[in-house]
PDB file of C-alpha atoms and ligand atoms in Angstrom:
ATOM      1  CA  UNK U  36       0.000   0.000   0.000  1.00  0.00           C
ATOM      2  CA  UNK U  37       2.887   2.334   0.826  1.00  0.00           C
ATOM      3  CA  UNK U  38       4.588   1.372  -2.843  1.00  0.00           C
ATOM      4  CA  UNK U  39       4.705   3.695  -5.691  1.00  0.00           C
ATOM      5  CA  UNK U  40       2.963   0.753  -7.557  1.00  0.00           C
ATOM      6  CA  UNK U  41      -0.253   1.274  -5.501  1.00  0.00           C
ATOM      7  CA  UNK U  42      -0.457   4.938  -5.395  1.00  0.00           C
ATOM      8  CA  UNK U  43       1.379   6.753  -8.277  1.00  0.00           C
ATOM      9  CA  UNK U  44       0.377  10.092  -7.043  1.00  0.00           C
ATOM     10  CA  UNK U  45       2.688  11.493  -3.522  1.00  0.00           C
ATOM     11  CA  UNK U  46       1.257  12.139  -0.627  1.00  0.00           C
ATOM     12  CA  UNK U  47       0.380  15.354   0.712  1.00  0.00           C
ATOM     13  CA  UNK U  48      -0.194  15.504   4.147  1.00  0.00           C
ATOM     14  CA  UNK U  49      -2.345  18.567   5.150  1.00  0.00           C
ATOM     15  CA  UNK U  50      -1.454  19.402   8.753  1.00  0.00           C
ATOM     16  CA  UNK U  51      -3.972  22.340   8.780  1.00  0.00           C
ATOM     17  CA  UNK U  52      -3.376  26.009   8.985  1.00  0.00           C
ATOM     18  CA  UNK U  53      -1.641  25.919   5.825  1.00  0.00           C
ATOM     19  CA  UNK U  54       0.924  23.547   7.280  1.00  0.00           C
ATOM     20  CA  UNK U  55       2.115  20.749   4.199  1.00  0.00           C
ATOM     21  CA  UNK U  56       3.928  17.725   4.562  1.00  0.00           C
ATOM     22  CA  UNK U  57       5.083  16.491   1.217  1.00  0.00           C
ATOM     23  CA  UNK U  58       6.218  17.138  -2.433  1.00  0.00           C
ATOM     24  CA  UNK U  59       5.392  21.263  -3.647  1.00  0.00           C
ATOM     25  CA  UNK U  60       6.862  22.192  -0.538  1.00  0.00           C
ATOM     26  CA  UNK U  61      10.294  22.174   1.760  1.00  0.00           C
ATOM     27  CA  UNK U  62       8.945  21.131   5.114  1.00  0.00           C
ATOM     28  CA  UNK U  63      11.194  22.171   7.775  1.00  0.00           C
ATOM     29  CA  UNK U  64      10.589  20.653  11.916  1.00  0.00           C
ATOM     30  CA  UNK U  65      13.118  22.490  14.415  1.00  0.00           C
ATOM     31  CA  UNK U  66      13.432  21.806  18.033  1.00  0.00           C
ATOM     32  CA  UNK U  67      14.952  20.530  20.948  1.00  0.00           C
ATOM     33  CA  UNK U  68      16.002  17.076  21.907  1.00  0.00           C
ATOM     34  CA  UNK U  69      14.235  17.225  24.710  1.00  0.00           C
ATOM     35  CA  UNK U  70      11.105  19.298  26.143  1.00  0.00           C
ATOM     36  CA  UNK U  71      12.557  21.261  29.200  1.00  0.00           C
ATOM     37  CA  UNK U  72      10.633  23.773  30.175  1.00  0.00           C
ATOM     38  CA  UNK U  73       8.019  26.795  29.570  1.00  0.00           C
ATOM     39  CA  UNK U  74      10.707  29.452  29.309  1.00  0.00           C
ATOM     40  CA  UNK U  75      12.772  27.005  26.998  1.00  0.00           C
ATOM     41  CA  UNK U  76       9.787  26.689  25.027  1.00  0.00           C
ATOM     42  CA  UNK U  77       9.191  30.351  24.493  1.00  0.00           C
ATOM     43  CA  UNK U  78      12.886  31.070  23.247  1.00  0.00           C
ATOM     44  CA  UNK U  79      12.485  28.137  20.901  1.00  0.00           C
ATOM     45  CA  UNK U  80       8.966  28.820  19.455  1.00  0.00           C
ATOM     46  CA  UNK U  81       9.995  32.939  19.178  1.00  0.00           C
ATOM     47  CA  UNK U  82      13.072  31.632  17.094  1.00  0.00           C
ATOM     48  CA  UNK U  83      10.449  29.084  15.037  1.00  0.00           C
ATOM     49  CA  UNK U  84       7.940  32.274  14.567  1.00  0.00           C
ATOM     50  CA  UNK U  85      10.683  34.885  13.427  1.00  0.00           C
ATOM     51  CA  UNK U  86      11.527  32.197  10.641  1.00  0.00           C
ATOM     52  CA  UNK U  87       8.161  31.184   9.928  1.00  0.00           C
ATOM     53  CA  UNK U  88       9.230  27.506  10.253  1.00  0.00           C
ATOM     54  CA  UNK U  89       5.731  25.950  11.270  1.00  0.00           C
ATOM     55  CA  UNK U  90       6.758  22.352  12.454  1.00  0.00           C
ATOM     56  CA  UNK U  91       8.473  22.392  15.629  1.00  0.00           C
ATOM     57  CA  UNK U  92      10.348  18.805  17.357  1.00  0.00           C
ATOM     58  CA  UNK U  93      10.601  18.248  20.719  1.00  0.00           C
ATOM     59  CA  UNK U  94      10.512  15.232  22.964  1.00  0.00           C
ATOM     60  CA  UNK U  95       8.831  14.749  26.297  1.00  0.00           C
ATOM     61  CA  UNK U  96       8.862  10.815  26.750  1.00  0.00           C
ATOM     62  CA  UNK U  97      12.842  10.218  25.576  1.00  0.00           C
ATOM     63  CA  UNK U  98      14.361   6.856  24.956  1.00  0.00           C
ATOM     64  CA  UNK U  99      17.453   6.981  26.530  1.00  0.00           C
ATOM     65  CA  UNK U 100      20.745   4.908  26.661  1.00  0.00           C
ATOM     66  CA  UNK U 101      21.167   4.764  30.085  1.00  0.00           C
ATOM     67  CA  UNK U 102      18.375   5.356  32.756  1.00  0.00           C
ATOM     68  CA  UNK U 103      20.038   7.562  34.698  1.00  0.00           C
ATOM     69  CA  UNK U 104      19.693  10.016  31.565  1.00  0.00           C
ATOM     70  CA  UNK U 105      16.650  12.863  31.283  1.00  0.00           C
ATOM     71  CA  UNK U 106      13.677  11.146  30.586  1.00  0.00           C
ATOM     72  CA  UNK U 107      11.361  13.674  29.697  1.00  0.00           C
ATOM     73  CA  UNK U 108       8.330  15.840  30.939  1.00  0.00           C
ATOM     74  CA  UNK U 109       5.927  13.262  30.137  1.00  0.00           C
ATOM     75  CA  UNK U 110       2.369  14.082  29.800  1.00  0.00           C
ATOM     76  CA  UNK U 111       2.448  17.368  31.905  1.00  0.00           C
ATOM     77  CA  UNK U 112       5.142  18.793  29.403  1.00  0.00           C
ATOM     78  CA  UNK U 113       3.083  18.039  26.652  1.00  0.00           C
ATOM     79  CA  UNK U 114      -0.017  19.871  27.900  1.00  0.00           C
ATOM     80  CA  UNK U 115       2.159  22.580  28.028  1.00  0.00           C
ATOM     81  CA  UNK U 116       3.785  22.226  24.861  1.00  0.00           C
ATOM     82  CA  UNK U 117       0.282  22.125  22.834  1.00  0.00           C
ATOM     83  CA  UNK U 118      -0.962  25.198  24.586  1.00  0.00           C
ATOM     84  CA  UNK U 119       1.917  26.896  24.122  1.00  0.00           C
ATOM     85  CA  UNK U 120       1.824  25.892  20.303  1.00  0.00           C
ATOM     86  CA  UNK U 121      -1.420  26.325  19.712  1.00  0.00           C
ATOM     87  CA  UNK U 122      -1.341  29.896  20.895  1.00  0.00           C
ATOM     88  CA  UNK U 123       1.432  30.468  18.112  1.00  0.00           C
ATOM     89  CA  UNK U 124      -0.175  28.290  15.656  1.00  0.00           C
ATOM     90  CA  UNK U 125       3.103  26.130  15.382  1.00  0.00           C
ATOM     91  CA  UNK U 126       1.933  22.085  15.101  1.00  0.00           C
ATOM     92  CA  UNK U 127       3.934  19.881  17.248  1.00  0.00           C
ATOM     93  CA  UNK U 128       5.644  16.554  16.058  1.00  0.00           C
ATOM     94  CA  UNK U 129       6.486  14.316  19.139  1.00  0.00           C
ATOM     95  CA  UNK U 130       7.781  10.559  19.915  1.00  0.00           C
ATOM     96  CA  UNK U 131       5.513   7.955  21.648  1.00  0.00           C
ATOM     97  CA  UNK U 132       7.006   5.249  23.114  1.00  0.00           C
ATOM     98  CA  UNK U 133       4.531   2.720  23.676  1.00  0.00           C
ATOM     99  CA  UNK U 134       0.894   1.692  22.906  1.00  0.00           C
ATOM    100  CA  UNK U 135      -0.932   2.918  26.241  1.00  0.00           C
ATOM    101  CA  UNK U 136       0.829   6.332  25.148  1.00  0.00           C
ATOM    102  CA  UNK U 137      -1.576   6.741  21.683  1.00  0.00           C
ATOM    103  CA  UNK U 138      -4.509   7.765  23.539  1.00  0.00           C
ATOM    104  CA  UNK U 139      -2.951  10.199  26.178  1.00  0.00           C
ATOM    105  CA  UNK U 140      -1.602  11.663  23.988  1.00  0.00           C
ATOM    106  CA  UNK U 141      -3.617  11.709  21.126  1.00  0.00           C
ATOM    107  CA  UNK U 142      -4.903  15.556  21.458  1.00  0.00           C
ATOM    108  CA  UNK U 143      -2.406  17.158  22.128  1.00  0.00           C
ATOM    109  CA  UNK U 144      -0.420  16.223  19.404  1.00  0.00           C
ATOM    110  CA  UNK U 145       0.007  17.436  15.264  1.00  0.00           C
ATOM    111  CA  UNK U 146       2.340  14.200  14.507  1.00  0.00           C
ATOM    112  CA  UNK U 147       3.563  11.002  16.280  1.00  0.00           C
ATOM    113  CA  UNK U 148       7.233  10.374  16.004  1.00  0.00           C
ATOM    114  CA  UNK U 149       8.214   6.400  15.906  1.00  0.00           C
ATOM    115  CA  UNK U 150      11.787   6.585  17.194  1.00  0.00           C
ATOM    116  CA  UNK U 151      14.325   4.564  16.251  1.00  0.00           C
ATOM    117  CA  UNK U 152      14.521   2.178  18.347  1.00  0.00           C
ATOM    118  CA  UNK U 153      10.699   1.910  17.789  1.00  0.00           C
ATOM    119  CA  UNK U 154      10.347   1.398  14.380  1.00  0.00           C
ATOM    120  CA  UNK U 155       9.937  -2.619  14.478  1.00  0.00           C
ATOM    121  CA  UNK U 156       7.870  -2.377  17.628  1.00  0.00           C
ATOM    122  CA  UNK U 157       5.271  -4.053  15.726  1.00  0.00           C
ATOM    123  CA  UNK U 158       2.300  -3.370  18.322  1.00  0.00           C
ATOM    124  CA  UNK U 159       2.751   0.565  18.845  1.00  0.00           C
ATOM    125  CA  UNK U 160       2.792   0.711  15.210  1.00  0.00           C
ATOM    126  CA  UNK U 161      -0.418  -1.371  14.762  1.00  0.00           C
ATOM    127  CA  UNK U 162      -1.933   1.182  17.482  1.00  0.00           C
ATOM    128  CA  UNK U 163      -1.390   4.054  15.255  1.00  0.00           C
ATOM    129  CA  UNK U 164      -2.994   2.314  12.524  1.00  0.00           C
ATOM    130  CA  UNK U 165      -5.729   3.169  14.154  1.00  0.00           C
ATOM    131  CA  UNK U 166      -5.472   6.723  14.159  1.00  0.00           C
ATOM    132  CA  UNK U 167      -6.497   9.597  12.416  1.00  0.00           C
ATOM    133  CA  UNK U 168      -3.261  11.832  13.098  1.00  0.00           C
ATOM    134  CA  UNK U 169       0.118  12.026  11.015  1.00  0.00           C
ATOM    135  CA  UNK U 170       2.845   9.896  12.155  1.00  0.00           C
ATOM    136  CA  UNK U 171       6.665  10.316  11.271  1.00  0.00           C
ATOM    137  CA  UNK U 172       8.432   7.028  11.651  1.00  0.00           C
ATOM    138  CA  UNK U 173      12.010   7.362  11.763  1.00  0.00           C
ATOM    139  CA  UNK U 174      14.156   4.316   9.975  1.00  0.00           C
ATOM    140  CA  UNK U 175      15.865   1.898  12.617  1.00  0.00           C
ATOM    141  CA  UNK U 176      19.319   2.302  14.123  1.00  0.00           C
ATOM    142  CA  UNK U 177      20.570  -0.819  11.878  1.00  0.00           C
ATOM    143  CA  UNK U 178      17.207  -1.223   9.826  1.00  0.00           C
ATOM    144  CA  UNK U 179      17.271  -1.799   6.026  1.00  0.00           C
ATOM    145  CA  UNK U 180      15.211   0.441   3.760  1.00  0.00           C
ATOM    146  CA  UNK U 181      12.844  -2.530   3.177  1.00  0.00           C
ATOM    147  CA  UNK U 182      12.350  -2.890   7.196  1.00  0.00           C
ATOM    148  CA  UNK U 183      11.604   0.741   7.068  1.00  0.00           C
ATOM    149  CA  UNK U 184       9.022   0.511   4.280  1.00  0.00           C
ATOM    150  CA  UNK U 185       7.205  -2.602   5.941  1.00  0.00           C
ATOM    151  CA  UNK U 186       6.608  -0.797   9.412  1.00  0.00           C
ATOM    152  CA  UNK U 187       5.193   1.905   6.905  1.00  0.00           C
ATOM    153  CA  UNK U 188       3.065  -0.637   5.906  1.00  0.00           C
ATOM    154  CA  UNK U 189       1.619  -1.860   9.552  1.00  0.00           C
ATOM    155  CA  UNK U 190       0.454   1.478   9.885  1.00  0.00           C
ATOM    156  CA  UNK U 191      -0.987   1.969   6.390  1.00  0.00           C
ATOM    157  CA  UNK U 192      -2.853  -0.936   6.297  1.00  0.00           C
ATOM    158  CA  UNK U 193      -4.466  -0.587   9.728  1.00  0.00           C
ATOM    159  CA  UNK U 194      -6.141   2.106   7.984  1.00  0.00           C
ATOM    160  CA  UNK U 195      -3.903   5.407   8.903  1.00  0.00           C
ATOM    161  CA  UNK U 196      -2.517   6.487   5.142  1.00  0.00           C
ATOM    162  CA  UNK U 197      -0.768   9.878   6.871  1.00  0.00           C
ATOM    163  CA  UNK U 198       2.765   8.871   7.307  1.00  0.00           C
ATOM    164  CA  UNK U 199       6.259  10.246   6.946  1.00  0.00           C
ATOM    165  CA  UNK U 200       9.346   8.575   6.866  1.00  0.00           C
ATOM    166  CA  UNK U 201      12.382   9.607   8.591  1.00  0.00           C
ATOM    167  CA  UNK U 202      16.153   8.827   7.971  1.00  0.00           C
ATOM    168  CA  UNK U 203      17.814   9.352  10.529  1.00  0.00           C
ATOM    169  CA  UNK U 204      21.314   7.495  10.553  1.00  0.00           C
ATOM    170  CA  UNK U 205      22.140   3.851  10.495  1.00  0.00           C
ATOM    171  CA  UNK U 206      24.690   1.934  12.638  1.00  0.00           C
ATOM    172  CA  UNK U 207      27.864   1.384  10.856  1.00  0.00           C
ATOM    173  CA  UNK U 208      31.500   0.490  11.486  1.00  0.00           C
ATOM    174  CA  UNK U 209      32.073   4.150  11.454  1.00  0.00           C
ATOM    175  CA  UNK U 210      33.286   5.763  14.286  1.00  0.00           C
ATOM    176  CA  UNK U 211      34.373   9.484  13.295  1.00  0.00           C
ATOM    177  CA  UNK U 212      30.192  10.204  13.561  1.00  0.00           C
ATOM    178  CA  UNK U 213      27.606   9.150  15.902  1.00  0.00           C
ATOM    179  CA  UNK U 214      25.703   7.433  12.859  1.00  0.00           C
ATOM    180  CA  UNK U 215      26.133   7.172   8.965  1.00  0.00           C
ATOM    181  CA  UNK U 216      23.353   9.388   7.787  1.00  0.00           C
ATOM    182  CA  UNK U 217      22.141   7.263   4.793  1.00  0.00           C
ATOM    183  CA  UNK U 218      21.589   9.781   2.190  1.00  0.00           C
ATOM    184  CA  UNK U 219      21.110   6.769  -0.630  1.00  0.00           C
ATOM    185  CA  UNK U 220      17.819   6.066   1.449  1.00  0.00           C
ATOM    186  CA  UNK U 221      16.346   9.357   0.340  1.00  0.00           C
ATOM    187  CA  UNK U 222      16.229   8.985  -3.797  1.00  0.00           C
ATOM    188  CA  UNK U 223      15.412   5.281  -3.259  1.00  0.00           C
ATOM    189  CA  UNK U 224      12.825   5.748  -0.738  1.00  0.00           C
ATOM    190  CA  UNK U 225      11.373   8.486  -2.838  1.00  0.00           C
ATOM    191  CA  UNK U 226      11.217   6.210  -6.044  1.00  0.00           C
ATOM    192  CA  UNK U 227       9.631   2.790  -4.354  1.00  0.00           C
ATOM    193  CA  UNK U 228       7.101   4.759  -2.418  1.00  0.00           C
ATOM    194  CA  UNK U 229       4.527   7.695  -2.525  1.00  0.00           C
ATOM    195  CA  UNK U 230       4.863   8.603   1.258  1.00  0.00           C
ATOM    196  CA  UNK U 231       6.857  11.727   1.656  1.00  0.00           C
ATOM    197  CA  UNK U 232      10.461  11.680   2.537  1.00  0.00           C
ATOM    198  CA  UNK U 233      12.056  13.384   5.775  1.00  0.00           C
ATOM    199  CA  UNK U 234      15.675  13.704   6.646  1.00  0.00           C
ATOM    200  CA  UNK U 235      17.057  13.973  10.591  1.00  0.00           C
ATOM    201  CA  UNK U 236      20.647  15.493   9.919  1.00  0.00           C
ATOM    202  CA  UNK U 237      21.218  16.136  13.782  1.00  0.00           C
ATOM    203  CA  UNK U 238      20.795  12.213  14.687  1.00  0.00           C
ATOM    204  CA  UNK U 239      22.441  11.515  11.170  1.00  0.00           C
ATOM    205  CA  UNK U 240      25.522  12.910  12.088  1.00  0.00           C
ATOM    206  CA  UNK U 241      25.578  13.469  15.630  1.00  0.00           C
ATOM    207  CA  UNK U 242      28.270  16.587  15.702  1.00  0.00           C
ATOM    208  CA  UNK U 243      26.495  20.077  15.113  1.00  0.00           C
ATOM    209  CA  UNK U 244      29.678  21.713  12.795  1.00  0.00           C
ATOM    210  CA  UNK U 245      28.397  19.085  10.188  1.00  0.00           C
ATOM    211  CA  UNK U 246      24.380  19.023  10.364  1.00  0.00           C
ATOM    212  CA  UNK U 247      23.760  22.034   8.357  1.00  0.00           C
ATOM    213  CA  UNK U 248      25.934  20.493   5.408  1.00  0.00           C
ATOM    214  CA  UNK U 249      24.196  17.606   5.882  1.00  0.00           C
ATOM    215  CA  UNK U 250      20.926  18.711   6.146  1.00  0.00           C
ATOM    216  CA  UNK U 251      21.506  20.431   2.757  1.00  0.00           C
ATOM    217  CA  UNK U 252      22.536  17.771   1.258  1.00  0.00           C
ATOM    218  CA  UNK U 253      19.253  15.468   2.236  1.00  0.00           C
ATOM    219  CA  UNK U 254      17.241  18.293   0.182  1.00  0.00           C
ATOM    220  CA  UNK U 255      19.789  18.261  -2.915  1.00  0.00           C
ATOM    221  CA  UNK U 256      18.929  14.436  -2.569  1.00  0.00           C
ATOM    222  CA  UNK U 257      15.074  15.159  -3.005  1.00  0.00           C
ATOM    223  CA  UNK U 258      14.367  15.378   0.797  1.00  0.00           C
ATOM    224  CA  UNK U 259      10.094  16.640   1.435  1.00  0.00           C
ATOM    225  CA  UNK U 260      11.758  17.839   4.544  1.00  0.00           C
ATOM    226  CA  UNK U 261      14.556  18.584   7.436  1.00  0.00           C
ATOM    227  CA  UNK U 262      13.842  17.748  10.713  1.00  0.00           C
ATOM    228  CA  UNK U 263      16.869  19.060  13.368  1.00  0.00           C
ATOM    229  CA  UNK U 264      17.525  20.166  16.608  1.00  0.00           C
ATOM    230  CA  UNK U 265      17.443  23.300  18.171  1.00  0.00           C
ATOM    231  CA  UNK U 266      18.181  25.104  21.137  1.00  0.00           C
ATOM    232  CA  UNK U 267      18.995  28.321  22.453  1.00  0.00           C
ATOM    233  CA  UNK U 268      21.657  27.135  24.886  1.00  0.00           C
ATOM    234  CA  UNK U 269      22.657  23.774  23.328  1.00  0.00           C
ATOM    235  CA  UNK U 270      25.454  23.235  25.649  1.00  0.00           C
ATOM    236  CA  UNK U 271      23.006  23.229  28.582  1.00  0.00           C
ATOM    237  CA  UNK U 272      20.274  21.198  26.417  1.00  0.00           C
ATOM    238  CA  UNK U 273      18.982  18.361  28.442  1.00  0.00           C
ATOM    239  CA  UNK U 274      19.885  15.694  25.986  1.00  0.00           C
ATOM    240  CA  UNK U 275      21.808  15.614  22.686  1.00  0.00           C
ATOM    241  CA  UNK U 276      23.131  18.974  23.371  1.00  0.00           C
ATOM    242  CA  UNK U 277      26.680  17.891  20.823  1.00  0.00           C
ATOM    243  CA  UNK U 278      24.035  17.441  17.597  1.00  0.00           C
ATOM    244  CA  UNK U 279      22.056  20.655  18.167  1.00  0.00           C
ATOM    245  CA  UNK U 280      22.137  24.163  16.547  1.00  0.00           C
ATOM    246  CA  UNK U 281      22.288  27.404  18.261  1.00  0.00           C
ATOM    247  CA  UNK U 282      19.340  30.144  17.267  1.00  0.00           C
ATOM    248  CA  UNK U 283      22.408  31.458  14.896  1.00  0.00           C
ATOM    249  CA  UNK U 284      23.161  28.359  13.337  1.00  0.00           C
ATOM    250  CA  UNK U 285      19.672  27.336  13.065  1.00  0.00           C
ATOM    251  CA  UNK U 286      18.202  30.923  11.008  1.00  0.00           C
ATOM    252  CA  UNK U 287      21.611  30.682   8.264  1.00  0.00           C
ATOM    253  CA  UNK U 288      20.225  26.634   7.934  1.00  0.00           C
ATOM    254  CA  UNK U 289      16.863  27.526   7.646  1.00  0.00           C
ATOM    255  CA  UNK U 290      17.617  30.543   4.876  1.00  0.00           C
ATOM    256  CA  UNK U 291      20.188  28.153   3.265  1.00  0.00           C
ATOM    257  CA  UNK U 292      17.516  25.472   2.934  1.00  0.00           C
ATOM    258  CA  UNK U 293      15.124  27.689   1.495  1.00  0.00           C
ATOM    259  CA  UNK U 294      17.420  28.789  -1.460  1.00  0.00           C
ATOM    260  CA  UNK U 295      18.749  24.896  -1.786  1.00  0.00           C
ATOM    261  CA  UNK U 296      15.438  23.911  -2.163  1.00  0.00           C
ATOM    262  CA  UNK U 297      14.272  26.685  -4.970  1.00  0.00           C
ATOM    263  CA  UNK U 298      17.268  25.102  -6.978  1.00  0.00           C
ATOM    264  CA  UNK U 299      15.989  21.846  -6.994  1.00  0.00           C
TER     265      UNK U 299
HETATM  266  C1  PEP R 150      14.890  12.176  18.755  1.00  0.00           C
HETATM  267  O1  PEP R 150      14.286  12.560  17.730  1.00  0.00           O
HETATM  268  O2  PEP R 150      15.253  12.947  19.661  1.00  0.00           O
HETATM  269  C2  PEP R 150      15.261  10.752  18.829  1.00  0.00           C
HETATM  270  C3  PEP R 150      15.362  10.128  20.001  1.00  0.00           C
HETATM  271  O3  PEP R 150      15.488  10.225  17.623  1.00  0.00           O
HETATM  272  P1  PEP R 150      15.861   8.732  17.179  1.00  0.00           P
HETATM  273  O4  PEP R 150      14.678   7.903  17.524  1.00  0.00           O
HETATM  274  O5  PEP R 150      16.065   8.874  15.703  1.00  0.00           O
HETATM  275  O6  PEP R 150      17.106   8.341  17.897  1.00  0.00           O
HETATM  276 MN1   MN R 151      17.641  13.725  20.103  1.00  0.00          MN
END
């Protein structure tokens, strides 16, 4: 159902408020890592609104590597996060982790990240089948394009046809970055399927000098969208502080991708 062969014609997902997800237009989702806080928030969202970027990231359950890590706000950040949103008509694109999650947090939500290590957890992703809400699902730390495409499919055929999908870095023998951001993924995820294409330069690379290159180069490689992280204070960011732009960075990316995209 998600193949090219089923549906010639790409997917447009219409987010509301003039808000696309798909081919016509560059779809661009800043953020932090992590949701920390109202006053975090407000920088963030400012910086979003002076760049009219529409789409803003931000996690408040976080899978972490070790449990002593930040594990998010939880459902009392995300309250806060929609209102705060809503208020500056920016839609919010956030991970769930599990299936009892889907309904919590259901309205308060624009677009349900899968995470990474998600993406073959074959139950959450039948759960969102089930929904009638946009969900981004992000291609698995050492999953195969194919792998990608069929957790695609568990969602599309439980009868929710608004998905993204998200590279996001694979697992390699390479060291020198925190993953191999597979930019092959985008041109051959954009032929076998009419879903659109997102690319997630800041877990791609893991080391913030290189994102914006990076992120430019997903759009040269037909990218429907960049989805980064952002932060006012990145070295005091709760979690993945090393991968995320500065408000600086972050407005030259966001004028850069513009123009790289007008080339295309
Ligand atoms: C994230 O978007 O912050 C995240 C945890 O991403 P991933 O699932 O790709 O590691
Ligand atoms: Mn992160």
């Amino acid at each position: 159902l998600v193949s090219r062969k089923w549906r010639v014609r790409p997917t447009v997902l219409d987010l509301g408020d003039g808000v696309r997800i798909g081919e016509g237009s560059l779809s661009i989702a800043a953020g932090p890592c992590s949701i920390e806080s109202e006053a975090q928030m407000e920088k963030i969202m400012q910086h979003l609104v002076d760049n009219d970027v529409r789409l803003m990231r931000g996690g408040v359950f976080k899978p972490r590597s070790s449990p002593y890590s930040f594990r998010g706000l939880g459902m009392e950040g995300l309250k806060l996060f929609h209102q705060m949103a809503r208020a500056r008509g920016i839609k919010i694109v956030t991970e769930v982790m599990q299936v009892s999650q889907v309904e919590e947090m259901h309205d308060y939500v624009d677009v349900f990240q899968v995470g990474a290590r998600n993406t073959q957890n074959f139950n959450l992703l039948d759960a969102l089948g089930g929904v009638d809400k946009p969900v981004l699902i992000k291609r698995g730390i050492s999953g195969t394009i194919e792998e990608l495409l069929s957790s695609a499919e568990y969602v599309f055929s439980g009868g929710n046809e608004k998905l993204i999908l998200c590279e996001r870095g694979i697992r390699t023998f390479e060291t020198a970055s925190r993953n191999t951001l597979d930019l092959n993924a985008v041109p051959i995820l954009k032929e076998k399927t009419h879903l659109p294409v997102v690319v997630d330069p800041s877990h791609g690379i893991g080391i913030r000098d290189y994102v914006p290159t990076m992120a430019l180069a997903g759009v040269m490689a037909g990218a429907d969208g960049i989805l980064y992280e952002a932060h006012e204070k990145p070295e005091e960011a709760a979690s993945d502080g090393a991968q995320t732009l500065n408000f600086q960075e972050s407005e030259r990316l966001i004028r850069n991708l513009r123009k790289v995209y007008a080339l295309r």
